[in-house]
XYZ file of C-alpha atoms in Angstrom:
221
model
C 2.555 -48.336 -90.688
C -0.551 -46.206 -90.189
C -3.524 -46.123 -92.529
C -2.447 -42.740 -93.869
C 0.961 -44.179 -94.767
C -0.385 -47.076 -96.822
C 0.918 -47.143 -100.405
C -2.007 -45.335 -102.043
C -1.726 -46.832 -105.522
C -1.864 -50.463 -104.420
C -4.489 -49.855 -101.741
C -6.694 -48.064 -104.265
C -6.131 -50.807 -106.838
C -7.199 -53.513 -104.402
C -10.232 -51.529 -103.292
C -11.200 -51.095 -106.937
C -10.761 -54.777 -107.762
C -12.711 -55.994 -104.750
C -15.339 -53.287 -104.232
C -17.890 -55.599 -105.854
C -15.917 -58.847 -106.088
C -15.795 -59.164 -102.298
C -19.506 -59.990 -102.263
C -18.978 -63.157 -104.344
C -15.307 -63.779 -103.556
C -15.683 -66.798 -101.278
C -18.347 -68.390 -103.459
C -16.165 -68.279 -106.578
C -12.658 -68.689 -105.145
C -13.382 -72.000 -103.451
C -13.078 -73.613 -106.874
C -9.512 -72.500 -107.549
C -7.806 -71.304 -104.359
C -6.806 -74.846 -103.526
C -4.887 -75.928 -100.448
C -6.179 -73.276 -98.043
C -7.873 -75.734 -95.709
C -4.804 -77.960 -95.736
C -2.752 -74.981 -94.577
C -5.199 -74.276 -91.749
C -5.174 -77.912 -90.616
C -1.378 -77.809 -90.534
C -1.074 -74.722 -88.336
C -1.056 -76.854 -85.181
C -1.499 -73.776 -82.995
C -0.310 -74.255 -79.399
C -2.791 -73.912 -76.546
C -3.514 -70.228 -76.028
C -1.329 -69.323 -79.017
C -1.447 -66.262 -81.247
C -1.961 -66.360 -85.013
C -1.514 -63.608 -87.608
C -2.845 -63.740 -91.160
C -1.278 -61.384 -93.689
C -3.737 -60.489 -96.440
C -6.811 -61.700 -94.589
C -9.224 -60.685 -97.371
C -12.853 -61.551 -96.629
C -11.971 -63.213 -93.317
C -12.831 -66.663 -94.634
C -9.554 -68.290 -93.591
C -9.208 -66.585 -90.247
C -12.764 -67.533 -89.258
C -12.188 -71.185 -90.158
C -8.892 -71.189 -88.269
C -10.573 -69.622 -85.226
C -13.091 -72.469 -85.162
C -10.347 -75.030 -85.726
C -8.267 -73.693 -82.813
C -10.773 -72.292 -80.299
C -8.199 -71.566 -77.588
C -6.040 -69.340 -79.800
C -6.227 -65.603 -80.519
C -6.280 -64.413 -84.107
C -5.155 -61.245 -85.842
C -5.469 -60.268 -89.490
C -4.444 -57.379 -91.680
C -5.263 -56.381 -95.218
C -4.480 -53.350 -97.352
C -8.016 -53.161 -98.781
C -10.616 -51.276 -96.768
C -13.303 -52.911 -98.906
C -12.134 -56.417 -98.008
C -11.856 -55.513 -94.333
C -15.453 -54.318 -94.317
C -16.513 -57.775 -95.481
C -14.100 -59.504 -93.076
C -15.310 -57.549 -90.044
C -18.909 -58.344 -90.933
C -18.053 -62.041 -91.276
C -16.219 -62.122 -87.955
C -19.146 -60.448 -86.190
C -21.679 -62.711 -87.905
C -19.794 -65.815 -86.751
C -19.589 -64.544 -83.179
C -15.800 -64.318 -83.275
C -15.296 -60.639 -82.457
C -13.912 -61.500 -79.032
C -11.081 -63.626 -80.411
C -10.342 -62.100 -83.841
C -8.878 -58.616 -84.348
C -8.515 -57.093 -87.822
C -6.644 -54.006 -88.984
C -5.751 -52.207 -92.176
C -2.079 -52.428 -93.009
C 0.571 -53.124 -95.622
C 1.843 -56.702 -95.434
C 5.275 -55.614 -96.681
C 5.815 -53.164 -93.821
C 3.648 -53.240 -90.730
C 3.930 -52.477 -87.021
C 2.112 -55.308 -85.264
C 2.543 -53.654 -81.870
C 0.810 -50.488 -83.066
C -1.923 -52.389 -84.909
C -2.699 -55.132 -82.400
C -0.795 -54.419 -79.205
C 1.292 -57.553 -79.734
C 4.681 -57.885 -81.393
C 5.226 -61.602 -81.974
C 2.997 -64.478 -83.017
C 3.215 -68.253 -82.680
C 1.935 -68.719 -86.217
C 1.838 -66.452 -89.240
C 0.115 -67.550 -92.423
C -0.263 -66.140 -95.914
C -2.863 -67.642 -98.224
C -2.878 -66.643 -101.900
C -1.698 -63.118 -101.122
C 1.962 -63.122 -102.173
C 0.851 -63.466 -105.796
C -0.953 -60.117 -105.447
C 1.544 -58.060 -103.447
C 4.131 -55.841 -105.175
C 7.459 -56.411 -103.435
C 6.098 -59.647 -101.992
C 9.566 -60.724 -100.865
C 9.356 -58.012 -98.193
C 6.198 -59.659 -96.896
C 8.091 -62.900 -96.316
C 10.792 -61.061 -94.372
C 8.204 -59.105 -92.364
C 6.301 -62.298 -91.557
C 9.412 -64.022 -90.244
C 10.308 -60.964 -88.177
C 6.869 -61.170 -86.540
C 7.331 -64.767 -85.372
C 7.761 -65.647 -81.718
C 10.536 -68.025 -80.713
C 9.652 -71.478 -81.975
C 6.958 -70.095 -84.261
C 6.285 -70.968 -87.870
C 5.305 -69.277 -91.113
C 2.819 -71.095 -93.375
C 2.346 -70.144 -97.031
C 0.051 -71.435 -99.750
C -0.144 -69.854 -103.184
C -0.239 -70.587 -106.873
C 2.582 -72.816 -108.092
C 3.886 -72.948 -111.640
C 1.443 -75.670 -112.752
C 4.508 -77.681 -113.739
C 2.638 -80.976 -113.946
C -0.342 -79.624 -115.859
C -0.858 -79.158 -119.625
C 0.540 -75.923 -121.131
C -2.906 -74.885 -122.361
C -4.248 -75.033 -118.821
C -1.407 -72.904 -117.531
C -2.001 -70.314 -120.266
C -5.724 -70.119 -119.533
C -5.149 -69.848 -115.790
C -2.526 -67.108 -116.154
C -4.817 -65.128 -118.446
C -7.672 -65.377 -115.971
C -5.499 -64.405 -113.002
C -4.150 -61.325 -114.766
C -7.670 -59.911 -114.787
C -7.375 -59.701 -110.999
C -3.749 -58.493 -110.908
C -2.553 -61.896 -109.719
C 0.834 -63.266 -110.830
C 2.117 -66.660 -109.604
C 5.632 -66.167 -108.233
C 8.112 -68.417 -110.013
C 10.798 -67.698 -107.408
C 8.546 -68.323 -104.399
C 10.219 -71.559 -103.369
C 13.726 -70.114 -103.763
C 12.881 -67.036 -101.706
C 11.275 -69.037 -98.903
C 14.155 -71.492 -98.792
C 16.707 -68.670 -98.793
C 14.900 -66.917 -95.945
C 14.757 -70.122 -93.922
C 18.511 -70.548 -94.322
C 19.117 -66.917 -93.387
C 17.146 -67.278 -90.172
C 18.389 -70.776 -89.323
C 14.885 -72.222 -89.603
C 13.576 -75.486 -90.956
C 11.944 -75.537 -94.366
C 9.230 -77.840 -95.687
C 7.805 -77.549 -99.171
C 5.344 -79.558 -101.180
C 3.547 -79.230 -104.493
C -0.190 -79.789 -104.606
C -2.362 -80.908 -107.501
C 0.495 -81.394 -109.981
C 1.985 -78.014 -109.188
C -1.235 -76.045 -109.278
C -0.446 -74.822 -105.773
C 2.631 -74.710 -103.546
C 2.515 -75.162 -99.776
C 5.476 -74.270 -97.561
C 6.292 -74.064 -93.868
C 9.241 -72.250 -92.340
C 9.421 -73.423 -88.750
C 11.288 -73.483 -85.480
C 12.515 -69.918 -85.903
C 14.470 -68.682 -82.894
């Protein structure tokens, strides 16, 4: 999908939300986007492997992953031009321009070959983006379709806070709505269903009493 074909309403919404927020995003989100580093540690990228992040935001995760797996090549896409401006600056600042490529695209419908010159990836990961994407189920399908044989999809996002007090859940949901974020109650069911459809393995765990959910769909052929 080309830049001109991006769904204008959502792209404009994200640009509006993050036009100023992007400058303090990483400083503030480290306190409540929990489990991101655990996801990165669990990528276990093969030597010389390729990694795609859907919804790369400020580039925080992709830069950390690039340091964690120095022999791999990294690719990221995001629908927000504002976020990509910050991400490209971060990648250049960290001296990672030679191993990280970023592009603007819709995570629900993208052409990796057109964007990056590569069709399949050894690892695809999505960190706290599904809770912001309309039609997020399509992103899961698109991510699995972009996996190379034997690859794996890694997802971390808000859970349902099932082990936490109701008042905490209410406060968190109210705060997240200000940023057009909605934890996906059916996330586990959708991921498990997709793993069964593709004949893949499925691993799922709750973190911090359900605050976050971490899942891996692996060994896709």
